[in-house]
mmCIF file of C-alpha atoms and ligand atoms in Angstrom:
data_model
loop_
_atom_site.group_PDB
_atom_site.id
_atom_site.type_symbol
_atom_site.label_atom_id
_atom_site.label_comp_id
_atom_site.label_asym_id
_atom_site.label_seq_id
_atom_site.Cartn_x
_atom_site.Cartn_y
_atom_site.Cartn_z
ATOM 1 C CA UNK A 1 221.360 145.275 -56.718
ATOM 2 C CA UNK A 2 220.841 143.526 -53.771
ATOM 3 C CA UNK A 3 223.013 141.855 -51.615
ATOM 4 C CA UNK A 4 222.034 138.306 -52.160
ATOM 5 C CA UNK A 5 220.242 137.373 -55.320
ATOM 6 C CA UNK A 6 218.634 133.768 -55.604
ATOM 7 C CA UNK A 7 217.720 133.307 -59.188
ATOM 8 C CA UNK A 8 215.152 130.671 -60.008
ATOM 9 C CA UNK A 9 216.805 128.103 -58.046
ATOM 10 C CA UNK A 10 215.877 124.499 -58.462
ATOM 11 C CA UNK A 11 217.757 121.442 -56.278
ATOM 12 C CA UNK A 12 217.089 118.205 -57.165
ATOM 13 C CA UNK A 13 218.497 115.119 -56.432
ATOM 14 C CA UNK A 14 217.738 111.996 -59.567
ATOM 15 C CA UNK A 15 214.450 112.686 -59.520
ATOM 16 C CA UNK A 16 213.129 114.174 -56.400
ATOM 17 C CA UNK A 17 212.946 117.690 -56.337
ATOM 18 C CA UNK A 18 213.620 119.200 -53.176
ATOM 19 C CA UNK A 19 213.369 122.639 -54.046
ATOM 20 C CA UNK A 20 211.344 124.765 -57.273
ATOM 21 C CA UNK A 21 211.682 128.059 -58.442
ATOM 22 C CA UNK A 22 213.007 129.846 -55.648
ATOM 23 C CA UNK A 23 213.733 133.686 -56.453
ATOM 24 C CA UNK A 24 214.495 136.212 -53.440
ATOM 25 C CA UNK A 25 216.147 139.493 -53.283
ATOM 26 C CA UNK A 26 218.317 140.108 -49.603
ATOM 27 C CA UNK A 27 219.202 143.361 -48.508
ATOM 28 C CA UNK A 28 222.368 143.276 -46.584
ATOM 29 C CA UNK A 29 221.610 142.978 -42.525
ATOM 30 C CA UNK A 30 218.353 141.409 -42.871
ATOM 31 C CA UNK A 31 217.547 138.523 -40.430
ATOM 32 C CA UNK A 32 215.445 135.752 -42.301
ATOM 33 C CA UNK A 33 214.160 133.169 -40.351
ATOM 34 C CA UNK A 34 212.994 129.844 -42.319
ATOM 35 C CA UNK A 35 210.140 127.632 -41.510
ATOM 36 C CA UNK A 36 208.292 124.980 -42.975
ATOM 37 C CA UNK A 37 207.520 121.247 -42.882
ATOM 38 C CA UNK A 38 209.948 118.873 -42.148
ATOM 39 C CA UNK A 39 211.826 117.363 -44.692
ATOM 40 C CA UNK A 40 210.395 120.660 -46.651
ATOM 41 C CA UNK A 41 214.313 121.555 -48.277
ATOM 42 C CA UNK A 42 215.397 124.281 -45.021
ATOM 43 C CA UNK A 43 218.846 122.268 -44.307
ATOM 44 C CA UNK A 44 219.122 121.802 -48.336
ATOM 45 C CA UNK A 45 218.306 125.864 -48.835
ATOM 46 C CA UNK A 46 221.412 126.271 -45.801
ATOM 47 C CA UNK A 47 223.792 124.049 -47.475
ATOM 48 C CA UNK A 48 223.292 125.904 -50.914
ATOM 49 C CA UNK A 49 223.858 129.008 -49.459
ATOM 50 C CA UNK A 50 226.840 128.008 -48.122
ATOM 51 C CA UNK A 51 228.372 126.664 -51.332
ATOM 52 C CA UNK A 52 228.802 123.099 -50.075
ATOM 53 C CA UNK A 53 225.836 121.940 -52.856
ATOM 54 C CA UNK A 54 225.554 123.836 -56.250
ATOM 55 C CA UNK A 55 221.847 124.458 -57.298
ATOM 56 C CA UNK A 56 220.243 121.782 -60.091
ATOM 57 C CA UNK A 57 219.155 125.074 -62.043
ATOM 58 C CA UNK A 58 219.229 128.763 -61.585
ATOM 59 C CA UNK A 59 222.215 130.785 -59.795
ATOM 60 C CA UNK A 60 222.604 132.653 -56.088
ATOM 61 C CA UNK A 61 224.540 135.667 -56.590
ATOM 62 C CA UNK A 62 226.351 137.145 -53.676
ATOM 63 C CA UNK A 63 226.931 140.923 -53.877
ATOM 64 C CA UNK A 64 226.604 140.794 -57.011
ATOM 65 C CA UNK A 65 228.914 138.127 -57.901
ATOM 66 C CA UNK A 66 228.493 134.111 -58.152
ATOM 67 C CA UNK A 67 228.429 132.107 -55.145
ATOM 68 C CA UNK A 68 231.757 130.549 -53.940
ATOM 69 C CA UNK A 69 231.933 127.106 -55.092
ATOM 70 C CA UNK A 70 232.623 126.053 -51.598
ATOM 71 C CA UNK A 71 232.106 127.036 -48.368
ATOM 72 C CA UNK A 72 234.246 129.905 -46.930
ATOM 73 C CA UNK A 73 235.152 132.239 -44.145
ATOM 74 C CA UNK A 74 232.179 134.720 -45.249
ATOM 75 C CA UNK A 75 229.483 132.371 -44.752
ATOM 76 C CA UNK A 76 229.488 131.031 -40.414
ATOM 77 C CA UNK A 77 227.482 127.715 -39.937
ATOM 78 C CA UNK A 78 226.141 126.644 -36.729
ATOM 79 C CA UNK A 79 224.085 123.644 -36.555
ATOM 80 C CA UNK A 80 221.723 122.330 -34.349
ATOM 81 C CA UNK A 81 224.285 120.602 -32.181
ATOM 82 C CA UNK A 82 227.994 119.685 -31.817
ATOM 83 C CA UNK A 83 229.389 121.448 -34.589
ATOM 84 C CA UNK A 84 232.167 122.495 -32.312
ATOM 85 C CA UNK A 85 235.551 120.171 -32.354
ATOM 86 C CA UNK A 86 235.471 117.696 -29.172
ATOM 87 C CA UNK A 87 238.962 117.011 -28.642
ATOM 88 C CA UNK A 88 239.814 120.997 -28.331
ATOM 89 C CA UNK A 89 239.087 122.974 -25.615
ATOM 90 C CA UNK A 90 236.596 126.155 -25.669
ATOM 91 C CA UNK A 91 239.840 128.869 -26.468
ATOM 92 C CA UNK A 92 241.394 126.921 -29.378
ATOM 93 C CA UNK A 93 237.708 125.844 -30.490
ATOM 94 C CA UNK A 94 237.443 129.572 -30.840
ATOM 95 C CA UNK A 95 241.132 130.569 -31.976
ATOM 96 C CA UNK A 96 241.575 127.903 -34.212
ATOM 97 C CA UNK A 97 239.263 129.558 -37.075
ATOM 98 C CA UNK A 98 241.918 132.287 -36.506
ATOM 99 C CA UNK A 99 244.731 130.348 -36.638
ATOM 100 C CA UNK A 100 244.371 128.062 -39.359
ATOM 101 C CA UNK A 101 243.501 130.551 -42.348
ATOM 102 C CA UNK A 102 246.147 132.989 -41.429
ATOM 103 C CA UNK A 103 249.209 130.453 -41.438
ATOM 104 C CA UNK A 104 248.536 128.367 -44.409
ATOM 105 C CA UNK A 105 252.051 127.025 -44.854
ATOM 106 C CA UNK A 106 252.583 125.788 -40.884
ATOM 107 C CA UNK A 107 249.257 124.968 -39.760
ATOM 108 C CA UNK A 108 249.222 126.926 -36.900
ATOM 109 C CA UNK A 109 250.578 130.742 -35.416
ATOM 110 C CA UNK A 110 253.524 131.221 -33.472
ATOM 111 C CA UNK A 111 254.627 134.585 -31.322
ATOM 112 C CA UNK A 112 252.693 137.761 -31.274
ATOM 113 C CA UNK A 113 250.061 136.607 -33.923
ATOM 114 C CA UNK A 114 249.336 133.768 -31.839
ATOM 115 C CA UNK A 115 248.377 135.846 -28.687
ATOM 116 C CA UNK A 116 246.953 138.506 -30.620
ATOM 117 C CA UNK A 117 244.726 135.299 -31.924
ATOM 118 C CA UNK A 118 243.878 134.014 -28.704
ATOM 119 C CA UNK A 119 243.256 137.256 -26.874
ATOM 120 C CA UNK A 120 240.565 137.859 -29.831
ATOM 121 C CA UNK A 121 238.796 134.978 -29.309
ATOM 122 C CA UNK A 122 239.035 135.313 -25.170
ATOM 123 C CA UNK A 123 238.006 138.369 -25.893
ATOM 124 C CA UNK A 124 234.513 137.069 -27.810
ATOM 125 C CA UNK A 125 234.030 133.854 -25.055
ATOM 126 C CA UNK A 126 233.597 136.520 -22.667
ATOM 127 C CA UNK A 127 231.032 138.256 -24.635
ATOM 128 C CA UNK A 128 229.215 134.973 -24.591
ATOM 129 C CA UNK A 129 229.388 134.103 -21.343
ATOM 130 C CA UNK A 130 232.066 132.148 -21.580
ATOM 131 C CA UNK A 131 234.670 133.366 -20.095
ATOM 132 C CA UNK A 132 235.534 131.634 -17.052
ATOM 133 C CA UNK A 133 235.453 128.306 -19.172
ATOM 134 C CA UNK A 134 238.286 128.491 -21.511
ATOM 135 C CA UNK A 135 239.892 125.392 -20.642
ATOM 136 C CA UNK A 136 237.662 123.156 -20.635
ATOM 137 C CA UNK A 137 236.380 120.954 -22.896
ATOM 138 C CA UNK A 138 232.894 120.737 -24.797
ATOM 139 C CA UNK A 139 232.105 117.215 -23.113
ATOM 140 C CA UNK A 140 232.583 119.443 -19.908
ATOM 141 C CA UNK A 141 229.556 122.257 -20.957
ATOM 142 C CA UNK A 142 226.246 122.294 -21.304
ATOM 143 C CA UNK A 143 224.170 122.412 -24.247
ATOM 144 C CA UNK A 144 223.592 125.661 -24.153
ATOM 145 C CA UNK A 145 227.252 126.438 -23.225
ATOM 146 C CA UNK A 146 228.483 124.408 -27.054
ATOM 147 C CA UNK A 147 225.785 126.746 -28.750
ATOM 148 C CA UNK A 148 227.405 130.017 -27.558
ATOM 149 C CA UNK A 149 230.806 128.599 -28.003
ATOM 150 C CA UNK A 150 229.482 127.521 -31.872
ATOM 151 C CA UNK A 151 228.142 130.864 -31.889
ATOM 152 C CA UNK A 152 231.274 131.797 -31.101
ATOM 153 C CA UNK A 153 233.437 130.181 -33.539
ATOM 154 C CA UNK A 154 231.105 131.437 -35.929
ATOM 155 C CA UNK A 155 231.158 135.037 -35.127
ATOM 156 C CA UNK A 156 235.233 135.034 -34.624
ATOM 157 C CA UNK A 157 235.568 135.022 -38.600
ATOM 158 C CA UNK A 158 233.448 137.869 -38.814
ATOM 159 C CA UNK A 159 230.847 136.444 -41.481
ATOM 160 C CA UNK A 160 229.203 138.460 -43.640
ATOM 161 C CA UNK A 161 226.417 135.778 -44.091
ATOM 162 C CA UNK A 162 225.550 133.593 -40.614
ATOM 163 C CA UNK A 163 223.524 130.312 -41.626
ATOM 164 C CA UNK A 164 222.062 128.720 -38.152
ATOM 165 C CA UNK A 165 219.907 125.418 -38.543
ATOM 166 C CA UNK A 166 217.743 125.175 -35.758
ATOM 167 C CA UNK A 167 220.882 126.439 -33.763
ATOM 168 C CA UNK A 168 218.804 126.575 -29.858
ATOM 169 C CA UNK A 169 216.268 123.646 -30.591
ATOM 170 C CA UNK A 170 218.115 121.462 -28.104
ATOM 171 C CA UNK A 171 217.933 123.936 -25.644
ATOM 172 C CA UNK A 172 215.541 124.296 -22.833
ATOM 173 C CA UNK A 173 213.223 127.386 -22.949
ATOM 174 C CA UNK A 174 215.054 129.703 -20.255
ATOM 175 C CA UNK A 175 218.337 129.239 -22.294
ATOM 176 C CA UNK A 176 216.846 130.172 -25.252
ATOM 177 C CA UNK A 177 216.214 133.319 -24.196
ATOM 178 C CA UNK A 178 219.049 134.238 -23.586
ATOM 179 C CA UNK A 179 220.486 132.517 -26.475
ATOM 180 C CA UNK A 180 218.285 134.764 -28.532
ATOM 181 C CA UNK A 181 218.980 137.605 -26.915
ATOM 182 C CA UNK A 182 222.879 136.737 -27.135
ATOM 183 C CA UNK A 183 221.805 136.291 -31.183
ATOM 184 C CA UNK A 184 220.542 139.887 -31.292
ATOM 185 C CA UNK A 185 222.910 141.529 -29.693
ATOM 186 C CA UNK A 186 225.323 140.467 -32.096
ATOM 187 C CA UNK A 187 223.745 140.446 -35.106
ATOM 188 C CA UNK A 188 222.993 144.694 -34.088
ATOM 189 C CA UNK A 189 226.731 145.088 -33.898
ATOM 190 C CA UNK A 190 228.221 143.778 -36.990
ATOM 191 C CA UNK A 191 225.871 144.049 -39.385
ATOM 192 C CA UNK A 192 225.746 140.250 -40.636
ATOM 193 C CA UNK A 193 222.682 138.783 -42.998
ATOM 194 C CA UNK A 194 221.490 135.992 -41.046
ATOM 195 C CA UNK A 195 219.302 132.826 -42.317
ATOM 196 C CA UNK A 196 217.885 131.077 -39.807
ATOM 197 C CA UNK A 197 216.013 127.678 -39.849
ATOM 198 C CA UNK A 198 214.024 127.206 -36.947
ATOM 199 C CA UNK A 199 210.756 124.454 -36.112
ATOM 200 C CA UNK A 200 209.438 126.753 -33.441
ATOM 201 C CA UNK A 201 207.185 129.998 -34.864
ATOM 202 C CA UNK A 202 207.059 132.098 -32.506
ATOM 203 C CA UNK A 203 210.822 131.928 -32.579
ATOM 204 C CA UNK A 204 210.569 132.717 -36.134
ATOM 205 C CA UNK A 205 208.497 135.707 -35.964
ATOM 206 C CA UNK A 206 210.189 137.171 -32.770
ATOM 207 C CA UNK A 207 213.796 137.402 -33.959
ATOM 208 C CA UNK A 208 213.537 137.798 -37.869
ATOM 209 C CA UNK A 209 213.388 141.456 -39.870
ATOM 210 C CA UNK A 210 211.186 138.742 -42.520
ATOM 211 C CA UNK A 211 209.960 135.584 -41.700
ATOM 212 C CA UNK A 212 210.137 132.762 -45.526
ATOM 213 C CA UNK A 213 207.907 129.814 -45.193
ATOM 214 C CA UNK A 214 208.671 126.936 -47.345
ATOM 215 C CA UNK A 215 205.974 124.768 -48.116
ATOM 216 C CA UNK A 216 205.003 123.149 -51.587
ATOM 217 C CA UNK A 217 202.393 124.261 -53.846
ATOM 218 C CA UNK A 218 201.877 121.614 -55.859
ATOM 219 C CA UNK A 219 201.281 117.978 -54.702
ATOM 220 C CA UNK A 220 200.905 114.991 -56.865
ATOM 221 C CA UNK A 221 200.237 112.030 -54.529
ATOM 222 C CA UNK A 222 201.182 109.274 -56.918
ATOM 223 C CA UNK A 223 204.383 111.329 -57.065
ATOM 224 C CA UNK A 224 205.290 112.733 -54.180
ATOM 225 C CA UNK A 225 208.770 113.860 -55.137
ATOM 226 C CA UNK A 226 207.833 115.369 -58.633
ATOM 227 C CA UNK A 227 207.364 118.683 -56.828
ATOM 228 C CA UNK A 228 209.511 120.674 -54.717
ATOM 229 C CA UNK A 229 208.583 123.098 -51.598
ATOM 230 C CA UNK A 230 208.669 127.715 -52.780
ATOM 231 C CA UNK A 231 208.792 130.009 -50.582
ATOM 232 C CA UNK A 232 205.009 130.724 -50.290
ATOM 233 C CA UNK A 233 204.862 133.559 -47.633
ATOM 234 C CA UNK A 234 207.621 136.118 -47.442
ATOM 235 C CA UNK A 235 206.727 138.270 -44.044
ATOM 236 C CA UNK A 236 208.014 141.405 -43.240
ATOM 237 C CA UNK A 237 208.644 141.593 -39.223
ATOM 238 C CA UNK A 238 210.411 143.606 -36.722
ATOM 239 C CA UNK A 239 210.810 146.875 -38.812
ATOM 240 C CA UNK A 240 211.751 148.829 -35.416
ATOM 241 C CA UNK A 241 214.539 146.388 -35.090
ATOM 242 C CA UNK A 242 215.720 146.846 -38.530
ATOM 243 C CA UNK A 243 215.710 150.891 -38.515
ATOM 244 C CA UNK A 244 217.365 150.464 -34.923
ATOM 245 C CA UNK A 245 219.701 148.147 -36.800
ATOM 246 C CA UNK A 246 220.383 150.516 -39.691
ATOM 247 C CA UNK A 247 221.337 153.979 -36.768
ATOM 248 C CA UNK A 248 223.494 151.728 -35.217
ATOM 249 C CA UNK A 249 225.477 150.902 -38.213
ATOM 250 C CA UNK A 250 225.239 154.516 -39.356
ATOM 251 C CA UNK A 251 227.015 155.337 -35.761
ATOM 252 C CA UNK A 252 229.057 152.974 -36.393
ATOM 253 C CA UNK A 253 230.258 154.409 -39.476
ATOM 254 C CA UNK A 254 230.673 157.773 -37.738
ATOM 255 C CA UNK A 255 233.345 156.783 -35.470
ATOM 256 C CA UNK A 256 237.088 156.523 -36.451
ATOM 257 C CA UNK A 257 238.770 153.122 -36.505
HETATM 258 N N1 ATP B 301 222.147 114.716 -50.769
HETATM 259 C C1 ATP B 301 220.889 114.320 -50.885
HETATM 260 N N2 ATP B 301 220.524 113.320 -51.713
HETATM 261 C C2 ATP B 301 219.256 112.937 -51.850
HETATM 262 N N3 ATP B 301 218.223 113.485 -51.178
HETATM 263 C C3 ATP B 301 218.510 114.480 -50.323
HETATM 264 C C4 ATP B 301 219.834 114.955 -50.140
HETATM 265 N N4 ATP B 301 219.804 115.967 -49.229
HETATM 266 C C5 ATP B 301 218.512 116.101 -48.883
HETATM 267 N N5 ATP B 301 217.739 115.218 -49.545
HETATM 268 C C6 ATP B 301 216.287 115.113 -49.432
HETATM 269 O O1 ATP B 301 215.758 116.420 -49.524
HETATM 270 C C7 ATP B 301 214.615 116.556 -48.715
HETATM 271 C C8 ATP B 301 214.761 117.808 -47.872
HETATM 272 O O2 ATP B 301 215.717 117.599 -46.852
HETATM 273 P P1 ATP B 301 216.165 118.746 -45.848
HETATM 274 O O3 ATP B 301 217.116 118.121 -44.920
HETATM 275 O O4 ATP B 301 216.612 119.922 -46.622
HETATM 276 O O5 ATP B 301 214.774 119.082 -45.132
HETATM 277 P P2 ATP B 301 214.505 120.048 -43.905
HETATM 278 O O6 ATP B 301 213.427 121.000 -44.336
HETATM 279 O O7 ATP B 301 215.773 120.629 -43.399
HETATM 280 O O8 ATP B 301 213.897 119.031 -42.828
HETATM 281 P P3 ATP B 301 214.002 119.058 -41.215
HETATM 282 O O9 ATP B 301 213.052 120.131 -40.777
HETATM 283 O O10 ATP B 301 213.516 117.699 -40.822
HETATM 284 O O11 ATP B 301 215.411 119.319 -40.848
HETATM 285 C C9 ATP B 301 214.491 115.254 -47.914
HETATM 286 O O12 ATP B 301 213.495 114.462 -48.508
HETATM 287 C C10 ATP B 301 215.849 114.613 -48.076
HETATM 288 O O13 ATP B 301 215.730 113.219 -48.075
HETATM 289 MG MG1 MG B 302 216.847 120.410 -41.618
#
């Protein structure tokens, strides 16, 4: 069984199919990157993966089990910009995904659980670099900066499935380097199944384990919606990362909690 099933998967909207037969096995850990045309179905593939759309046919099975009707804790977002709340600062950006969940009935944490909240997301602004800017605001920080505090708030529910749409292409090259790099790290340590969308290739074929292009096989011109895009190559990439990825889990494993 593998971790994510997608099961003939059609999404159409009336009647312009977006998407046609899609049906791909994902092992647990792997780091897909998505390419392909725009307009091509990426950000529709993203947002059925997350739950917020159902599929027109077929199923997406999640460790064995059907997809979540609705997006939850399991599944981290980050988008290609400001996906990060404006009128709090980068600490409760962060300890707010923390907060909320665990006290359903008040809103918000009070005492110990509170600090123990806060100090965990400190904790992970650091590790981003962002540690000497946890007052301030995300009007105050640079692109860059909102991506690794997204990243961030994304990583501080500890995901099992990250979905990033174009997540750096606002970014300036030099950032993204690190950004990617930041990405990596990351991804190593937890474990997480990551589906990326990105518009720039090498980007694609750099930080994926397998690299899906979506594109559409069949074009009618007097129709141009009667067809959706497939995923017509499915690369393998990287497979050093991924066995480096596997010993560090299996270290992982060998030390006590
Ligand atoms: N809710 C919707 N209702 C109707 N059409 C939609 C809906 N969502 C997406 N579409 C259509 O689906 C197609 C694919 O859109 P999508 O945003 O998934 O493309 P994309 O590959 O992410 O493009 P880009 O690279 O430009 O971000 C587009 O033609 C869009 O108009
Ligand atoms: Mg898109």
């Amino acid at each position: 069984m593998s971790f994510i099933e997608i099961d003939n998967v059609w999404q159409e909207y009336g009647h312009h199919v977006v998407l046609e037969r899609l049906s791909l096995n994902i092992a647990e850990g792997e780091f897909c990157t998505l390419v392909g045309a725009s307009g091509c179905g990426k950000s529709t593939f993203l947002r059925l993966m997350l739950g917020q759309e159902r599929p027109s046919r077929g199923r997406i099975l999640l460790a064995g089990k059907a997809l979540p009707g609705e997006p939850d804790p399991g599944r981290g977002v980050v988008f290609q910009r400001y996906s990060v709340f404006p009128h709090l600062n980068a600490l409760d950006n962060v300890a707010i995904g923390l907060e909320l969940p665990r006290a359903p009935v008040l809103g918000r944490l009070f005492g110990a659980k509170k600090r123990a909240a806060r100090e965990e997301a400190r904790q992970l602004l650091e590790k981003v670099g962002l540690g000497h800017n946890l007052d301030q605001y995300p009007a105050q920080l640079s692109g860059g900066m909102q991506q690794r505090l997204a990243i961030a708030q994304a990583f501080i529910m500890r995901p099992r499935v990250l979905l990033l749409d174009e997540p750096f292409g606002a970014l300036d090259p030099g950032i993204r380097k690190d950004m990617h790099a930041l990405l990596l790290t990351l991804w190593q340590e937890t474990g997480l199944t990551v589906f990326m969308v990105t518009h720039d290739l090498a980007e694609g074929f750099n930080l994926g384990t397998r690299l899906l292009v979506f594109d559409k096989t069949r074009n009618d011109p007097q129709a141009p919606n009667a067809y959706g895009a497939r995923v017509t190559y499915d690369i393998p990439l990287n497979a050093d990362r991924q066995v480096a990825r596997a010993r560090i889990a299996d270290i992982a494993a060998l030390q006590p909690d």
